[in-house]
XYZ file of C-alpha atoms in Angstrom:
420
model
C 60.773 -21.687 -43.253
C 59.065 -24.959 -43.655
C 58.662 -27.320 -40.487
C 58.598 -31.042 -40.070
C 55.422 -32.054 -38.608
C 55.331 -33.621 -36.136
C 54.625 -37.358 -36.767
C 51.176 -37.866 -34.305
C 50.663 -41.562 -32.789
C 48.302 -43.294 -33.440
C 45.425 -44.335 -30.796
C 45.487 -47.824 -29.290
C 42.149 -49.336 -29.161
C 40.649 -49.658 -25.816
C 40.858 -53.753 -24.097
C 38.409 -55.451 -24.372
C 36.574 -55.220 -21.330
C 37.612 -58.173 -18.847
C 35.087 -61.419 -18.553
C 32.356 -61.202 -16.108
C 33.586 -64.201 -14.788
C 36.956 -62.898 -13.473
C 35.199 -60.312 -11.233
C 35.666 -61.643 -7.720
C 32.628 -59.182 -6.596
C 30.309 -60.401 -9.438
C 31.182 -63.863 -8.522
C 30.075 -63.193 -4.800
C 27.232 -61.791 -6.003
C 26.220 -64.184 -8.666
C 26.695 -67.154 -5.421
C 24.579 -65.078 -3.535
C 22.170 -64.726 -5.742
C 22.512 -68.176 -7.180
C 22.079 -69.573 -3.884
C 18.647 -67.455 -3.235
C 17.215 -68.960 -6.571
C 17.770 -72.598 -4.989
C 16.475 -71.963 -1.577
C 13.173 -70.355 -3.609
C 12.782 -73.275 -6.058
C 13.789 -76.022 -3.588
C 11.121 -75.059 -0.832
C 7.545 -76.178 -3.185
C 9.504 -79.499 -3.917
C 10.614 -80.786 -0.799
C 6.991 -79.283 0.954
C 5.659 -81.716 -2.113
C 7.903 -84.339 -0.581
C 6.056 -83.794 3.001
C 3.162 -84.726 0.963
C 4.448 -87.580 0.015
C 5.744 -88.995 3.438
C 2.039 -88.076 4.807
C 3.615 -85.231 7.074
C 2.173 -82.826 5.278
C -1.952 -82.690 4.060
C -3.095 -81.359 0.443
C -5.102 -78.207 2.053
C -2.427 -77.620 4.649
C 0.207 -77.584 1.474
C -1.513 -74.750 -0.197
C -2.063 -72.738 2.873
C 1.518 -72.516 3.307
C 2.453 -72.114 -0.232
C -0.419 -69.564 -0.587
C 1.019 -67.621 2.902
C 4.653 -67.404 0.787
C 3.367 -66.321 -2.122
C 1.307 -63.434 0.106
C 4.407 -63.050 2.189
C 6.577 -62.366 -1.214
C 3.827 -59.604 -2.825
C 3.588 -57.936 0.373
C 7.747 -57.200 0.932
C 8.995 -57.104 -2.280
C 7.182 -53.339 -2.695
C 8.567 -52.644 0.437
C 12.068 -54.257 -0.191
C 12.169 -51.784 -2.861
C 12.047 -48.654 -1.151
C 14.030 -50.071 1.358
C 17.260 -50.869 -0.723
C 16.793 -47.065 -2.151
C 16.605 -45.716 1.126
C 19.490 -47.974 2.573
C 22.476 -50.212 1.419
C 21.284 -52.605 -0.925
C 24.209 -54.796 0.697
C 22.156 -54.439 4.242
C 18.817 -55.242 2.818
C 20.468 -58.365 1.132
C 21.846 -59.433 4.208
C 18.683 -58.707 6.409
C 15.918 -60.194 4.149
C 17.901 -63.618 3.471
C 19.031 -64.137 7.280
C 14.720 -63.464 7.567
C 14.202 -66.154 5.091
C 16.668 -68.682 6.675
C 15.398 -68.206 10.085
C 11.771 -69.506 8.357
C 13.695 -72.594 7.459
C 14.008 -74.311 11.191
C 10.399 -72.909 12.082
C 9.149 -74.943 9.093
C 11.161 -78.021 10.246
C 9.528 -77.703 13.678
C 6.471 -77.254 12.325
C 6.258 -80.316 10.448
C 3.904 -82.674 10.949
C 2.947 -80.453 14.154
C 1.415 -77.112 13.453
C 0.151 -76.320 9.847
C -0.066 -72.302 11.554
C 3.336 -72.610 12.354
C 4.434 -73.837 8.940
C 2.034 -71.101 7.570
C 3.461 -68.153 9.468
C 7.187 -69.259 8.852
C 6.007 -69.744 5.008
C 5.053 -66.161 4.962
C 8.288 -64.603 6.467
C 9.828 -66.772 4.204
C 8.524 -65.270 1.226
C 8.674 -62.117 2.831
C 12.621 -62.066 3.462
C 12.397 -63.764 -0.112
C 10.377 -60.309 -1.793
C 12.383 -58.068 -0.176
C 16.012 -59.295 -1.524
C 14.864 -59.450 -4.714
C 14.898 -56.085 -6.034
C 18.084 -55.469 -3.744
C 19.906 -58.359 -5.776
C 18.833 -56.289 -8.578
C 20.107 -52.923 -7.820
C 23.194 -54.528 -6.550
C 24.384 -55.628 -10.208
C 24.281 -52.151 -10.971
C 26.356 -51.322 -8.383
C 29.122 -54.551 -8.747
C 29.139 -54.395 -12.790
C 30.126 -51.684 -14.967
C 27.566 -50.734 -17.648
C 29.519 -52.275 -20.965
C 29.180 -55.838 -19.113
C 26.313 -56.209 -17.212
C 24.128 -57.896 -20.016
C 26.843 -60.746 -19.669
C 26.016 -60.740 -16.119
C 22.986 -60.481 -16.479
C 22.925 -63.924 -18.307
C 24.873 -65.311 -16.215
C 22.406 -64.574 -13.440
C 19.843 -66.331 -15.699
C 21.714 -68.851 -16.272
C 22.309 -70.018 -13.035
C 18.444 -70.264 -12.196
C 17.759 -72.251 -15.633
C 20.886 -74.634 -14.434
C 19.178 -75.371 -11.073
C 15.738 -75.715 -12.761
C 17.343 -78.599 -14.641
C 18.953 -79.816 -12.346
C 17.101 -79.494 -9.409
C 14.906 -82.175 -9.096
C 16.900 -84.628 -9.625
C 19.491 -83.511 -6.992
C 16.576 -83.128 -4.459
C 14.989 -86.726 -5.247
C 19.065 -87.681 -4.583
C 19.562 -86.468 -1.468
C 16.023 -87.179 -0.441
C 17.339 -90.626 -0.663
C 19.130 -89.955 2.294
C 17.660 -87.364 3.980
C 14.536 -86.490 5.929
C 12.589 -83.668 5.134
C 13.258 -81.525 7.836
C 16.631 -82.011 7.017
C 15.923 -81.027 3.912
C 14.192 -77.866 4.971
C 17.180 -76.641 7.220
C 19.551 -76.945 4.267
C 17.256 -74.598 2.333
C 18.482 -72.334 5.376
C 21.582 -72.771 4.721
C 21.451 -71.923 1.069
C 19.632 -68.266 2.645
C 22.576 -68.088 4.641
C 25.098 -68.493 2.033
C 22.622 -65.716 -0.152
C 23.110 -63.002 3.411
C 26.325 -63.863 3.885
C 28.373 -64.304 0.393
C 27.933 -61.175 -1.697
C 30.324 -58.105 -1.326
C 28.588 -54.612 -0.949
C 28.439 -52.469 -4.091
C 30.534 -50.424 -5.184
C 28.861 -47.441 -5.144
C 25.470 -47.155 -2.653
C 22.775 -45.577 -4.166
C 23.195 -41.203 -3.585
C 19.901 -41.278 -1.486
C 21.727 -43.551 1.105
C 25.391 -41.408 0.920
C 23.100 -37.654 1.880
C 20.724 -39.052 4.886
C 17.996 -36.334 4.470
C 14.233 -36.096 5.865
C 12.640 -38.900 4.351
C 9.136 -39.300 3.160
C 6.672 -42.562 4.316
C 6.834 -45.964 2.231
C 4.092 -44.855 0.426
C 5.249 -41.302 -1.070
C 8.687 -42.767 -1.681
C 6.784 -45.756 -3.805
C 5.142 -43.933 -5.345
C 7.739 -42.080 -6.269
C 9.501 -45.099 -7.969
C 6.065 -45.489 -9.955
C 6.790 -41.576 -11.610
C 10.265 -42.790 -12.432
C 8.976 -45.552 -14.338
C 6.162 -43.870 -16.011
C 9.260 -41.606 -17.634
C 10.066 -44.662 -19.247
C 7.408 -45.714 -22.022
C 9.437 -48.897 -22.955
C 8.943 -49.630 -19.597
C 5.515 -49.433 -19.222
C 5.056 -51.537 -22.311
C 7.189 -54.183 -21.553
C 5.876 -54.826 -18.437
C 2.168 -54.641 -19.722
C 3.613 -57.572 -22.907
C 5.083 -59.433 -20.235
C 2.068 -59.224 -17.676
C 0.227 -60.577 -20.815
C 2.491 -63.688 -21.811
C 2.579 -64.752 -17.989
C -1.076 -64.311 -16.898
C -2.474 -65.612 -20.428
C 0.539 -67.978 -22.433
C 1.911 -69.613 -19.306
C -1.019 -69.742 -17.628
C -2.540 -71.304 -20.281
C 0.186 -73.563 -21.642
C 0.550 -74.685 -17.362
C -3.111 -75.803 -16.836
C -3.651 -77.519 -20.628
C 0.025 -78.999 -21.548
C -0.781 -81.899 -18.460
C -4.591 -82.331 -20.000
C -3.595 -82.329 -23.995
C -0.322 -84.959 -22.946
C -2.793 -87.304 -21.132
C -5.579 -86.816 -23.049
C -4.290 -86.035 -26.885
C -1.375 -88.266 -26.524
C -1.994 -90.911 -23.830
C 2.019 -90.551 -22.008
C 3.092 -87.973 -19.652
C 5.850 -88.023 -22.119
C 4.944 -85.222 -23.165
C 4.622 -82.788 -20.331
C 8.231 -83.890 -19.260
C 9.955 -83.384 -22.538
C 7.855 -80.063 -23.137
C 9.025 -78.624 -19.974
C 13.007 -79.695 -19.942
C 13.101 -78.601 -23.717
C 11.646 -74.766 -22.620
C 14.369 -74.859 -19.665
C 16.993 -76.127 -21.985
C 15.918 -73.489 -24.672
C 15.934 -70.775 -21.878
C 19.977 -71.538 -21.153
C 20.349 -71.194 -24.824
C 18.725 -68.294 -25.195
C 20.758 -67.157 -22.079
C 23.972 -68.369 -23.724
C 23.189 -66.113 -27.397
C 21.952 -63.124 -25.886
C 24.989 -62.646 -23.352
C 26.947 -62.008 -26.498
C 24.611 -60.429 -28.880
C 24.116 -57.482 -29.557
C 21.287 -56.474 -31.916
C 20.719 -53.024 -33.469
C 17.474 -52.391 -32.393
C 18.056 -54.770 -28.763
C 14.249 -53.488 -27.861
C 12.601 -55.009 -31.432
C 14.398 -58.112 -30.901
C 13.624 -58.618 -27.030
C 9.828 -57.779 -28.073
C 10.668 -60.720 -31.087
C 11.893 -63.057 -28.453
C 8.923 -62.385 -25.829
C 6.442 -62.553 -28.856
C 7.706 -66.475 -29.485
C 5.905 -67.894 -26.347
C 3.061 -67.864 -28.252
C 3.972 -70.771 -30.115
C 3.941 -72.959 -27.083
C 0.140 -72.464 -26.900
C 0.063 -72.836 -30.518
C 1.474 -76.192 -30.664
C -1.349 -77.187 -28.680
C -4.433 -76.400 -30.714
C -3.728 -78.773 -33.438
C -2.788 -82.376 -33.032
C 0.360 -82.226 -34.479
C 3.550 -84.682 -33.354
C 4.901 -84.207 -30.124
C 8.097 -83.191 -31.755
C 6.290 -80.345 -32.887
C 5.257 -79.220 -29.262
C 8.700 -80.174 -27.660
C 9.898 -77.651 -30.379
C 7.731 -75.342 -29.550
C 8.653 -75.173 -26.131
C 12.607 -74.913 -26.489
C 11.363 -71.597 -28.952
C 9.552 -70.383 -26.168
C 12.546 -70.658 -23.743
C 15.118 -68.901 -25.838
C 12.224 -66.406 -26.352
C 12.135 -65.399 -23.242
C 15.310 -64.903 -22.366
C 16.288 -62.956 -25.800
C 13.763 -60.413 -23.712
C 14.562 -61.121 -19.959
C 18.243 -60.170 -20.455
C 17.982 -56.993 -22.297
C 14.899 -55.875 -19.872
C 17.115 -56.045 -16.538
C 20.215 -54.641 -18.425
C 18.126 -51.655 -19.803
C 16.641 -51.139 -16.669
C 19.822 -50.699 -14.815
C 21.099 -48.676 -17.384
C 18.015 -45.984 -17.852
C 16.157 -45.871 -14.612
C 17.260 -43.437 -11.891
C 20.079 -45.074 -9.825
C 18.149 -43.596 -6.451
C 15.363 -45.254 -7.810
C 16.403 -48.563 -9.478
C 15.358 -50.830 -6.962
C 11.847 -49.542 -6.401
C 11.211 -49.779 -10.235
C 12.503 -53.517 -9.957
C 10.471 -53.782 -7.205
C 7.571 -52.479 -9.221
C 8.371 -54.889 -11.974
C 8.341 -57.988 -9.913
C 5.351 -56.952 -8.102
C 3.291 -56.988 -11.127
C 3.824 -59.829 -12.901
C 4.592 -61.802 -10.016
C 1.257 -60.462 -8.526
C -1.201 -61.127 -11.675
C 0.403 -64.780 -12.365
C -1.528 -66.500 -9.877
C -4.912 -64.452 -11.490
C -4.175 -66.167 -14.778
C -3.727 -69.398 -13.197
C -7.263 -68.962 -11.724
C -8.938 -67.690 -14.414
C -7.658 -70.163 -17.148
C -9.112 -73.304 -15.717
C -12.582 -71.918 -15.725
C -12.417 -70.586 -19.436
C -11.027 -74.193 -20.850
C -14.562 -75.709 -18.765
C -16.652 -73.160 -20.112
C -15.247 -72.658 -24.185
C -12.856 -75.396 -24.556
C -9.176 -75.929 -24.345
C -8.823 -74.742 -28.472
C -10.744 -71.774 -28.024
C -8.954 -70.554 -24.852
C -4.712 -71.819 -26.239
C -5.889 -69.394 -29.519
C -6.933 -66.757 -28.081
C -4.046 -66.745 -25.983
C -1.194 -67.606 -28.855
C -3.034 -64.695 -30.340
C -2.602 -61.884 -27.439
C 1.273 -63.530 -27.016
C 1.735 -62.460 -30.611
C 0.242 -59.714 -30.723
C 0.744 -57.523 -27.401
C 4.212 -57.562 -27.428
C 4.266 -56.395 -31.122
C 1.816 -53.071 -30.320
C 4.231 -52.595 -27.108
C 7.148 -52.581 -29.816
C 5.625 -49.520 -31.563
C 5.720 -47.743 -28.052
C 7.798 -44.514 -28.110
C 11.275 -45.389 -27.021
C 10.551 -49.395 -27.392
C 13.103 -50.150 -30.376
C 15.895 -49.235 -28.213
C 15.241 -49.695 -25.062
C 15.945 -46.395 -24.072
C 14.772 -42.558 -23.742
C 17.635 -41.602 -26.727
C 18.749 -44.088 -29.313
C 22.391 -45.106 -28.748
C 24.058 -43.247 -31.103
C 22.773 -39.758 -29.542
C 23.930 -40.824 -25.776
C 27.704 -40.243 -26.378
């Protein structure tokens, strides 16, 4: 006897997943974060403004910007095994209230004691190093894996915005303000960064089994293996070590000379510069939607396009040409930054996440200011064409041999359609 078959339903598709925007926790964390960025870009400007008022010498200005930038390399290591070893809420909180406290120590300092400004300079770059790779880890934690390359450019975002728009707000309320004043609101903004963010959702599993723990060293060093599993990794970081210590270095010291020199107008150097920001929040705006096939080939693509910001500058072309150049450079860079942080999160260890971060800003944070140093010296010696070609030439070319690095097209240890 025949039956009637059953009649079977069909399957619904799956919601979209809900905008990173409506996530009270993301929000929190994005302010926090956002707020960070500020207090880190604002502090060089408004030091430059002590410069100005004559509270504040030339030497005693790189003293205390040189003690940050020592402060930063020597905690952000450190802030990394801490926020694997602890709540990466707790390290937030502890590192930014550090930071702050550096703010009224600077603004007592000022136009007093150029030790005091240097040690508070340091502990502000310390507290600054050591939330880093927390904020990092923490995005992880707050956003779930189909959605955090949308909040990952939204993080980006919000430091392009306040690059733009930065100065001119500071010269604003410098109009009105002292610069202490000035200084304890960048404590305030560290304040809002301790204070605003919600803890994760999840802490990392080292922190939920306390067990015996190794030192600081064996434990980063233990976030160094977790990132050699990763070849992608490794040659990312070594492309973008590259484009920072050689492009930007480059394209920093000689953009200034070639504007004055090659084109008589500072002109130039402004334009340059707000078109790479501008083409960095486009470039933030495409890639939190796109998805490419092969998202490691097309982040190597975008990183790859810096080089025509030094290559604008060999030739004298028109300055249209080199304002174009930049904006290519800033979408470039964030068609790669994006991707990079999201594929970190997603293939890196989740015990381990923030010492790999940690590792990551630690490098090319670290070898920046050896580029800076060396490029100078090779322009005097060989000539600004010389030293802009050979540097478009390793922009183009390092981040292509990282692409043909095991595991580079993807992003990943297993190409997507073998992780389900």
């Amino acid at each position: 006897m025949a039956t009637t078959p059953v009649p079977t339903t069909a399957k619904s598709p799956s919601p979209p997943p809900r905008s990173i925007l409506r996530d009270p926790a993301f929000l929190r964390l994005w302010a926090g974060t956002t707020a960070s960025g500020l207090a880190t870009w604002a502090l060089p400007f408004v030091l430059g403004l002590a410069v100005l008022h004559r509270d504040l010498g030339a030497a005693g200005l790189g003293l205390v910007l040189a003690a940050r930038t020592v402060g930063f390399l020597a905690a952000v290591a450190v802030g990394g095994v801490l926020a694997d070893r602890h709540a990466r809420r707790a390290v937030v909180l502890w590192s930014a209230l550090a930071a702050g406290a550096a703010a009224p120590l600077l603004a007592a300092g000022l136009g007093r004691s150029v030790v005091l400004m240097t040690a508070a300079a340091a502990l502000a770059g310390a507290g600054q190093g050591a939330c880093r790779p927390a904020f990092q880890a923490l995005v992880a934690e707050t956003v779930d894996p189909e959605r955090r390359q949308q909040a990952n450019a939204a993080m980006t975002l919000a430091v392009r915005a306040s690059t733009l728009a930065g100065p001119a707000l500071t010269a604003l309320l410098a109009a009105f303000l002292d610069v202490r004043t000035l200084l304890l609101g960048i404590g305030v903004l560290w304040l809002v960064a301790a204070l605003v963010p919600a803890a994760g959702a999840a802490a990392p599993a080292a922190a939920a089994a306390p067990a015996p723990r190794a030192g600081f060293r064996a434990e980063f060093l233990e976030g160094i293996r977790e990132a050699r599993r990763h070849p992608w990794f490794l040659a990312g970081l070594a492309a973008l070590v590259c484009v920072i210590s050689l492009g930007y270095s480059a394209t920093s010291v000689a953009l200034p000379l070639i504007s004055r020199d090659r084109y008589g107008t500072e002109w130039v150097l402004a334009a340059a510069m707000t078109a790479y920001t501008v083409g960095a929040l486009a470039g933030a705006l495409l890639i939190a939607r796109l998805r490419p096939r092969s998202q490691g080939w097309a982040a190597f693509a975008g990183l790859a396009a810096y080089g025509f910001a030094p290559l604008s500058l060999v030739l004298p072309v028109h300055p249209a040409v080199v304002v174009a150049a930049y904006a290519l450079a800033g979408i470039g860079i964030e068609l790669f930054n994006v991707p990079w942080f999201t594929a970190t999160q997603r293939e890196v260890a989740p015990d381990k996440l923030a010492r790999v971060s940690s590792l990551d800003f630690l490098v090319s944070y670290g070898l920046a200011p050896v580029g800076l140093a060396l490029i100078a010296p090779a322009i005097t010696a060989f000539g600004v064409t010389p030293v802009l070609t050979v540097c478009a030439a390793a922009c183009f070319l390092v981040p292509a041999a990282a692409a043909l690095t095991p595991t580079a097209r993807h992003f990943a240890r297993r190409a997507p359609a073998a992780r389900d």
